[in-house]
Coordinates of C-alpha atoms and ligand atoms in Angstrom, one line a residue:
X10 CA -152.5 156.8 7.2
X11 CA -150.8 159.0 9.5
X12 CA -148.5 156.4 10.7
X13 CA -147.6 156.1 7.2
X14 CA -146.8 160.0 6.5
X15 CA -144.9 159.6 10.1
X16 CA -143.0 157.0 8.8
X17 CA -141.8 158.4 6.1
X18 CA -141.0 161.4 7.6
X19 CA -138.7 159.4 9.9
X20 CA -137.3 157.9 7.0
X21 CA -136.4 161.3 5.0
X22 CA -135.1 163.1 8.3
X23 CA -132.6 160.5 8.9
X24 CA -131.8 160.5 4.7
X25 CA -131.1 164.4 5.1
X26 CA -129.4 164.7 8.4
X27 CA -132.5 166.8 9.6
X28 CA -133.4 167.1 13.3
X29 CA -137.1 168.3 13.8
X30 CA -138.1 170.9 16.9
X31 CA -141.6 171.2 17.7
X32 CA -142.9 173.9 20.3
X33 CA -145.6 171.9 22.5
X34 CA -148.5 174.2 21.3
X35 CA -148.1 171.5 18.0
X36 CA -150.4 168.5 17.7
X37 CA -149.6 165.2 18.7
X38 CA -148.5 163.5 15.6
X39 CA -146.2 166.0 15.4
X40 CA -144.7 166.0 18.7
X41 CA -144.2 162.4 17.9
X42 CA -141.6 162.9 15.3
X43 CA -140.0 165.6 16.5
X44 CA -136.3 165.1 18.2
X45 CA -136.8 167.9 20.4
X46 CA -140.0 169.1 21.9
X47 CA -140.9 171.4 24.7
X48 CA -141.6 175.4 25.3
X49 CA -139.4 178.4 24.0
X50 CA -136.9 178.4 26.3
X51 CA -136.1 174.7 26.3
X52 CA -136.3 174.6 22.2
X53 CA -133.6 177.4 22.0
X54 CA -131.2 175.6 24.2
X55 CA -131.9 172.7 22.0
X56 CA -131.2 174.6 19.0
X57 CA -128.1 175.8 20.1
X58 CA -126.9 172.0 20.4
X59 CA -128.2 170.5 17.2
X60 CA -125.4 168.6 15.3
X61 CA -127.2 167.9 12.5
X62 CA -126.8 169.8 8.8
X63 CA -130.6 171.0 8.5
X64 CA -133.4 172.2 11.2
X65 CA -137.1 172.0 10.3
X66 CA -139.1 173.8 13.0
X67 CA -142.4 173.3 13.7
X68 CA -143.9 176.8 15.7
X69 CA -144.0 179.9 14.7
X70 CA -141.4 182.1 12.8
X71 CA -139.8 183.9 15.7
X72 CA -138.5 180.4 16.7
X73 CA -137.0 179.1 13.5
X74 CA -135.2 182.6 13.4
X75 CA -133.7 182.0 16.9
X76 CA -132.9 178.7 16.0
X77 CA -131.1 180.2 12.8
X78 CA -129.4 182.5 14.9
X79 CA -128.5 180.1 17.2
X80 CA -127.2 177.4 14.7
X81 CA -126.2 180.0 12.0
X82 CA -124.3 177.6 10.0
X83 CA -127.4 175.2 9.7
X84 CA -130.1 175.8 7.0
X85 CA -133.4 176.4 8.9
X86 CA -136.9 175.5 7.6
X87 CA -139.8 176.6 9.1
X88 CA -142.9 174.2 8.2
X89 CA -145.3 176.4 7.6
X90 CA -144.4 179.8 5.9
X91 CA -147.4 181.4 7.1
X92 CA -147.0 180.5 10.6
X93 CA -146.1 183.9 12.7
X94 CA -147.0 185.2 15.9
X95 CA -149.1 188.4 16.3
X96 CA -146.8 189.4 19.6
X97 CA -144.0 189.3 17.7
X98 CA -144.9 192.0 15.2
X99 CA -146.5 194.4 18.1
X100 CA -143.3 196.7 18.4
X101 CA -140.9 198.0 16.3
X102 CA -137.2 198.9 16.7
X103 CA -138.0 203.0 15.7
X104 CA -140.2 202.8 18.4
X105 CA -138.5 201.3 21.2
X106 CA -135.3 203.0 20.0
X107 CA -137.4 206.5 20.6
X108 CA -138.3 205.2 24.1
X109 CA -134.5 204.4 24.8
X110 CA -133.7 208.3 24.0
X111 CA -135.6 209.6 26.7
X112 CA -135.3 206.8 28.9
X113 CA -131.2 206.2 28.7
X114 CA -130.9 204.4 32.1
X115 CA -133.4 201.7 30.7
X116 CA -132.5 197.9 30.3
X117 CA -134.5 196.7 27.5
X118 CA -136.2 193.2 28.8
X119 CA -137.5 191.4 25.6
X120 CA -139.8 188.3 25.9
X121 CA -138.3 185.7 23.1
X122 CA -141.6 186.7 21.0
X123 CA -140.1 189.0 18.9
X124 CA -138.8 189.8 15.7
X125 CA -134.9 189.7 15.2
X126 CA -134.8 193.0 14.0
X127 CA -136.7 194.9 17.2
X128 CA -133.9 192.0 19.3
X129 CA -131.0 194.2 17.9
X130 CA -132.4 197.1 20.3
X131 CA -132.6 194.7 23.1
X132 CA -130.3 193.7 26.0
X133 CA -131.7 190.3 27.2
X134 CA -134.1 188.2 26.0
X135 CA -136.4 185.9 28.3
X136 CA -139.0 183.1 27.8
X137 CA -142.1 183.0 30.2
X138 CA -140.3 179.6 31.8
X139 CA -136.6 182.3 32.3
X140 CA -138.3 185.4 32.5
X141 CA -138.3 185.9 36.6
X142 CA -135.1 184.5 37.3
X143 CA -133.5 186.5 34.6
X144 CA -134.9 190.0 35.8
X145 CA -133.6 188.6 39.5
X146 CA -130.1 188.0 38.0
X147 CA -129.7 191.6 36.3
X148 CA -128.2 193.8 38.6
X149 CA -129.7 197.2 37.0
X150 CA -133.1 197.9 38.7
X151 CA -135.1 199.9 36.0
X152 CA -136.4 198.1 33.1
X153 CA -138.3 198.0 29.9
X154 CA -140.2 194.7 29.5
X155 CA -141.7 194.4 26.1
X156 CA -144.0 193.7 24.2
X157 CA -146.1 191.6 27.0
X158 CA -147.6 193.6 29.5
X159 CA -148.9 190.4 31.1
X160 CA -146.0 188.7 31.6
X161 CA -144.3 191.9 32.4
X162 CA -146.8 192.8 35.4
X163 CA -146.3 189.0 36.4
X164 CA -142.4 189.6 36.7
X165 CA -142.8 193.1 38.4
X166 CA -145.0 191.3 41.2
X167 CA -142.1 188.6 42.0
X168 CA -139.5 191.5 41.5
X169 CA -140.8 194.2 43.5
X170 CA -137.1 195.8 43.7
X171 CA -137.1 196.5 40.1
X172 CA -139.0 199.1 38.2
X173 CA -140.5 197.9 35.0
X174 CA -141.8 199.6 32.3
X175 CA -144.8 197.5 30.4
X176 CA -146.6 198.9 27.2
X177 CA -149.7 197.7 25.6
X178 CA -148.5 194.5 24.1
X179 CA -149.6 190.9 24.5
X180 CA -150.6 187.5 23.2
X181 CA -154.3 187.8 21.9
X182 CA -154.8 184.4 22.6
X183 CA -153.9 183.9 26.5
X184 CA -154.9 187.7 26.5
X185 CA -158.6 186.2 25.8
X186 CA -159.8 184.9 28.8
X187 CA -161.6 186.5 31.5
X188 CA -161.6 186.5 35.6
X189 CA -165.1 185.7 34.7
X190 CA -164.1 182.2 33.2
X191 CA -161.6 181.2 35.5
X192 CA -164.3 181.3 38.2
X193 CA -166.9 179.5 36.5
X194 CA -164.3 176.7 36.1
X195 CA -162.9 176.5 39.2
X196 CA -166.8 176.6 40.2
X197 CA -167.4 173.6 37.9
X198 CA -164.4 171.5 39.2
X199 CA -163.7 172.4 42.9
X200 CA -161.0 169.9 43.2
X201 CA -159.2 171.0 40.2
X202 CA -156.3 173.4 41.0
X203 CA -156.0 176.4 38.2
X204 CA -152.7 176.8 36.1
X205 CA -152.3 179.4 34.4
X206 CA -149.7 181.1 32.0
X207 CA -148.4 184.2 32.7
X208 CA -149.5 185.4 29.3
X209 CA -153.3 186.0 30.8
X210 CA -154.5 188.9 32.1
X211 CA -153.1 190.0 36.1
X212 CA -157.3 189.1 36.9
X213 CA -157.0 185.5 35.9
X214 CA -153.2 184.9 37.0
X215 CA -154.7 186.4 40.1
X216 CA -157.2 183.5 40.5
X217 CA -154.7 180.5 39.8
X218 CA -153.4 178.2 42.6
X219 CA -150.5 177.2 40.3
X220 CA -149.0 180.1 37.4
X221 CA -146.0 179.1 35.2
X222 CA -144.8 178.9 31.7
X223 CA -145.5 175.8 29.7
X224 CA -143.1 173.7 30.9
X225 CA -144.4 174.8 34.5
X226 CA -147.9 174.0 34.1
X227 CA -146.9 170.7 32.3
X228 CA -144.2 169.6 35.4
X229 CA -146.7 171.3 38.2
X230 CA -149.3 168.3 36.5
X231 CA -147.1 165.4 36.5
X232 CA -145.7 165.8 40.1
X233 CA -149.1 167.0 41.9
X234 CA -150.7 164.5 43.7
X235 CA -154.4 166.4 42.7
X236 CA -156.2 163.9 40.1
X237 CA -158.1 166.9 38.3
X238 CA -156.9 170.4 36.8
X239 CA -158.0 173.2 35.1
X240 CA -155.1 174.3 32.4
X241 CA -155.4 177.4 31.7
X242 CA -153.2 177.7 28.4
X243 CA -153.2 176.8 25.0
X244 CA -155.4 174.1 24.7
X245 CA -152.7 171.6 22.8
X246 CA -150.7 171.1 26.5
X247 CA -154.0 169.7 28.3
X248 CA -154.5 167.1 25.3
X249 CA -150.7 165.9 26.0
X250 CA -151.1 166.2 29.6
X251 CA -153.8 163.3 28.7
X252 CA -151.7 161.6 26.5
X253 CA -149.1 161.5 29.4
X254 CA -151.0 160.8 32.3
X255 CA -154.2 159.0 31.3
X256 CA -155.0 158.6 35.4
X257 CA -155.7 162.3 36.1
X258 CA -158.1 164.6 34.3
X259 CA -157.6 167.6 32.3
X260 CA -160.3 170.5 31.6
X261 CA -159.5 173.3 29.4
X262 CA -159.8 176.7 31.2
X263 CA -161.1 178.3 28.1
X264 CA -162.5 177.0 25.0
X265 CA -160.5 180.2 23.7
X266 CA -157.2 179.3 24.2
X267 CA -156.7 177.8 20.9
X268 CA -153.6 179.5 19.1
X269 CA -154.2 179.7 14.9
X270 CA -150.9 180.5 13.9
X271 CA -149.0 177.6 15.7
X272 CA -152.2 175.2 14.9
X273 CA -151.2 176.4 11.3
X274 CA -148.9 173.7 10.3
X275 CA -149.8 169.8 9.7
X276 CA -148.4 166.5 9.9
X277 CA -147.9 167.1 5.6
X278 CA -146.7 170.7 6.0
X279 CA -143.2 168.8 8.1
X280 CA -143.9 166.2 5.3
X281 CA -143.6 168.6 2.3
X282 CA -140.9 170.7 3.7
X283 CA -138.8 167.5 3.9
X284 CA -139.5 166.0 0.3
X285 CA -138.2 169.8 -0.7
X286 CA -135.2 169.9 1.5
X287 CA -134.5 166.6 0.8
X288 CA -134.5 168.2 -3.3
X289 CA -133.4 171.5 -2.3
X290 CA -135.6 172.6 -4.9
X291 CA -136.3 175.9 -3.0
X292 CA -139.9 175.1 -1.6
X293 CA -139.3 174.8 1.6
X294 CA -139.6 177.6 3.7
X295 CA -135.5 178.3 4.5
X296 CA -134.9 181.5 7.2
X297 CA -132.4 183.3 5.4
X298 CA -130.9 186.4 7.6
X299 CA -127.7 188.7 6.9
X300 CA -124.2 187.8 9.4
X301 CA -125.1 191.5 10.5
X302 CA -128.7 190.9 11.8
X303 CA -128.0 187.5 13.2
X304 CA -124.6 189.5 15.2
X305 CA -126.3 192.2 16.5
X306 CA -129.9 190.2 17.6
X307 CA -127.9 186.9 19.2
X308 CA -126.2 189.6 21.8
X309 CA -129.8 189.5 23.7
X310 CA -130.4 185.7 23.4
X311 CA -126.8 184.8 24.5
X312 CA -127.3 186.5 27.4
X313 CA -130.7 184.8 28.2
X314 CA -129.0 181.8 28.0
X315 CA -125.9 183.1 30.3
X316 CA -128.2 184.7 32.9
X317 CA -130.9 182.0 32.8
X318 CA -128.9 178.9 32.5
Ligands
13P20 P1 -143.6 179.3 26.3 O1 -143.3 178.4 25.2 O2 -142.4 180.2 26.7 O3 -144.4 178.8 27.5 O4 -144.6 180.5 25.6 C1 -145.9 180.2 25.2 C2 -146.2 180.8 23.9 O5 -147.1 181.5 23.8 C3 -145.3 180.5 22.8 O6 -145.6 181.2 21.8
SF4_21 FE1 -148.0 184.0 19.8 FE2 -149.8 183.7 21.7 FE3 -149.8 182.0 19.7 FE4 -147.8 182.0 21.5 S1 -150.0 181.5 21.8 S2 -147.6 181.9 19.2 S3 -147.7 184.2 22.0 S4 -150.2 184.2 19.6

């Protein structure tokens, strides 16, 4: 059955010069159609390369509106309509603009998790995988990093020449888990080394023997010689990571570390989005945004990509 709904997917992309991204966080049998699959960072250099007429995206909103900004002339469809991050809508631009006022010397840092609108304040944009070299490569030294104060205080201990500003943002999800966890697993599995996304709390990264972004931890797996871990992020990248190397073992850190929003959209969601655009009956969830906003938010993702490239 689902090779059947794959199939047919295959079919209809190919029919309506579509190219599928899907963020790793998605299920398998969605990976497995996808053209381009991988973490934010690598999907938005994908997405500025796409030659084909249509982009379906498989994540969260924030990343079909990158894509769109990236790829403006390209109708973008997000599979699931519903399907948002939390840590996108923490801040918004009032708010940060406020902070700018009495803070003029201030480089706005903003992790890709964010909405276009509060990206028109910004100056760079990062990803978890971009975010250290990036702050590295900026020559001005005092910085607002928003909205994840996790990843923030991560980037401000391999950067201690810089001083960073962090509010009270995060992802609830990697925000979850506890010191107290991460010791019980690494108590349950000795052997296993810990890796760990920056998104957790400074107590947990504290405790890992390996911390990067999703494209880390995955990379850090297939090249270690160790035949256990403990992955301490969403729990989607340990299920590939046993797809892809059936020898070694995988343990989820934290039965927590499940995200709802990207687990949102389904193998018929991509299905249904393609029988609409392939209609253009208007069911399909297209990002529509305005030349101005797309102008003014792209300045901070071009230079992510010119800094972190
Ligand atoms: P990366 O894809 O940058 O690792 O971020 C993880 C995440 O939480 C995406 O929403
Ligand atoms: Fe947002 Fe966290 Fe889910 Fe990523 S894992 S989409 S940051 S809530």
């Amino acid at each position: 059955m689902i090779k059947d709904i794959q199939q047919e997917i295959l079919r209809l992309k190919a029919e309506n010069d579509v190219c599928i991204l899907a963020h790793s966080y998605q299920a398998h049998e969605i990976l497995e159609v996808a053209d381009f699959t991988g973490d934010s960072y690598k999907l938005s250099v994908d997405a500025s390369k796409v030659t084909n007429k249509n982009i379906l995206f498989c994540g969260v909103h924030f990343m079909a509106e990158t894509a769109k900004m990236l790829s403006p002339d390209k109708r973008v469809y997000l599979a699931n309509p519903i399907a948002g991050c939390p840590m996108a809508e923490q801040m918004d631009p009032e708010m940060i603009s406020k902070i700018k006022e009495k803070e003029p010397g201030r480089k706005v840092v903003a992790y890709i998790n964010t909405t276009a609108a509060l990206k028109t304040v910004c100056d760079v944009c990062v990803t978890s995988a971009s975010a250290v070299k990036i702050v590295k490569a900026m020559e001005d030294k005092k910085l607002l990093f928003i909205p994840d104060c996790n990843l923030g205080s991560y980037v401000q201990k391999q950067c201690p020449d810089k001083d960073i500003m962090l509010l009270n943002g995060g992802c609830p999800v990697h925000a979850a888990v506890t010191a107290e966890e991460a010791r019980e697993a690494k108590a349950l599995h000795p052997d296993a080394p810990l890796l760990v996304h920056p998104e957790c709390k400074p107590a947990v990264v504290e405790l890992a023997d390996h911390v990067g972004s999703t494209s880390g931890i995955v990379k850090f797996a297939k090249e270690s010689s160790a035949k256990e871990f403990i992955i301490g992020t969403e729990i989607s990248i340990a299920e590939h990571l046993q797809y892809e190397c059936p020898d070694k073992r995988f343990y989820i850190l934290s039965k927590k570390i499940i995200c709802p929003n990207m687990k949102l959209t389904t193998l018929m969601d991509a299905y249904n989005s393609l029988v609409s655009i392939s209609r253009d009956d208007g069911e399909a969830c297209e990002i529509l945004m305005d030349d101005e906003l797309i102008a003014k938010a792209r300045v901070c993702i071009d230079e992510m990509l010119r800094l972190g490239g």
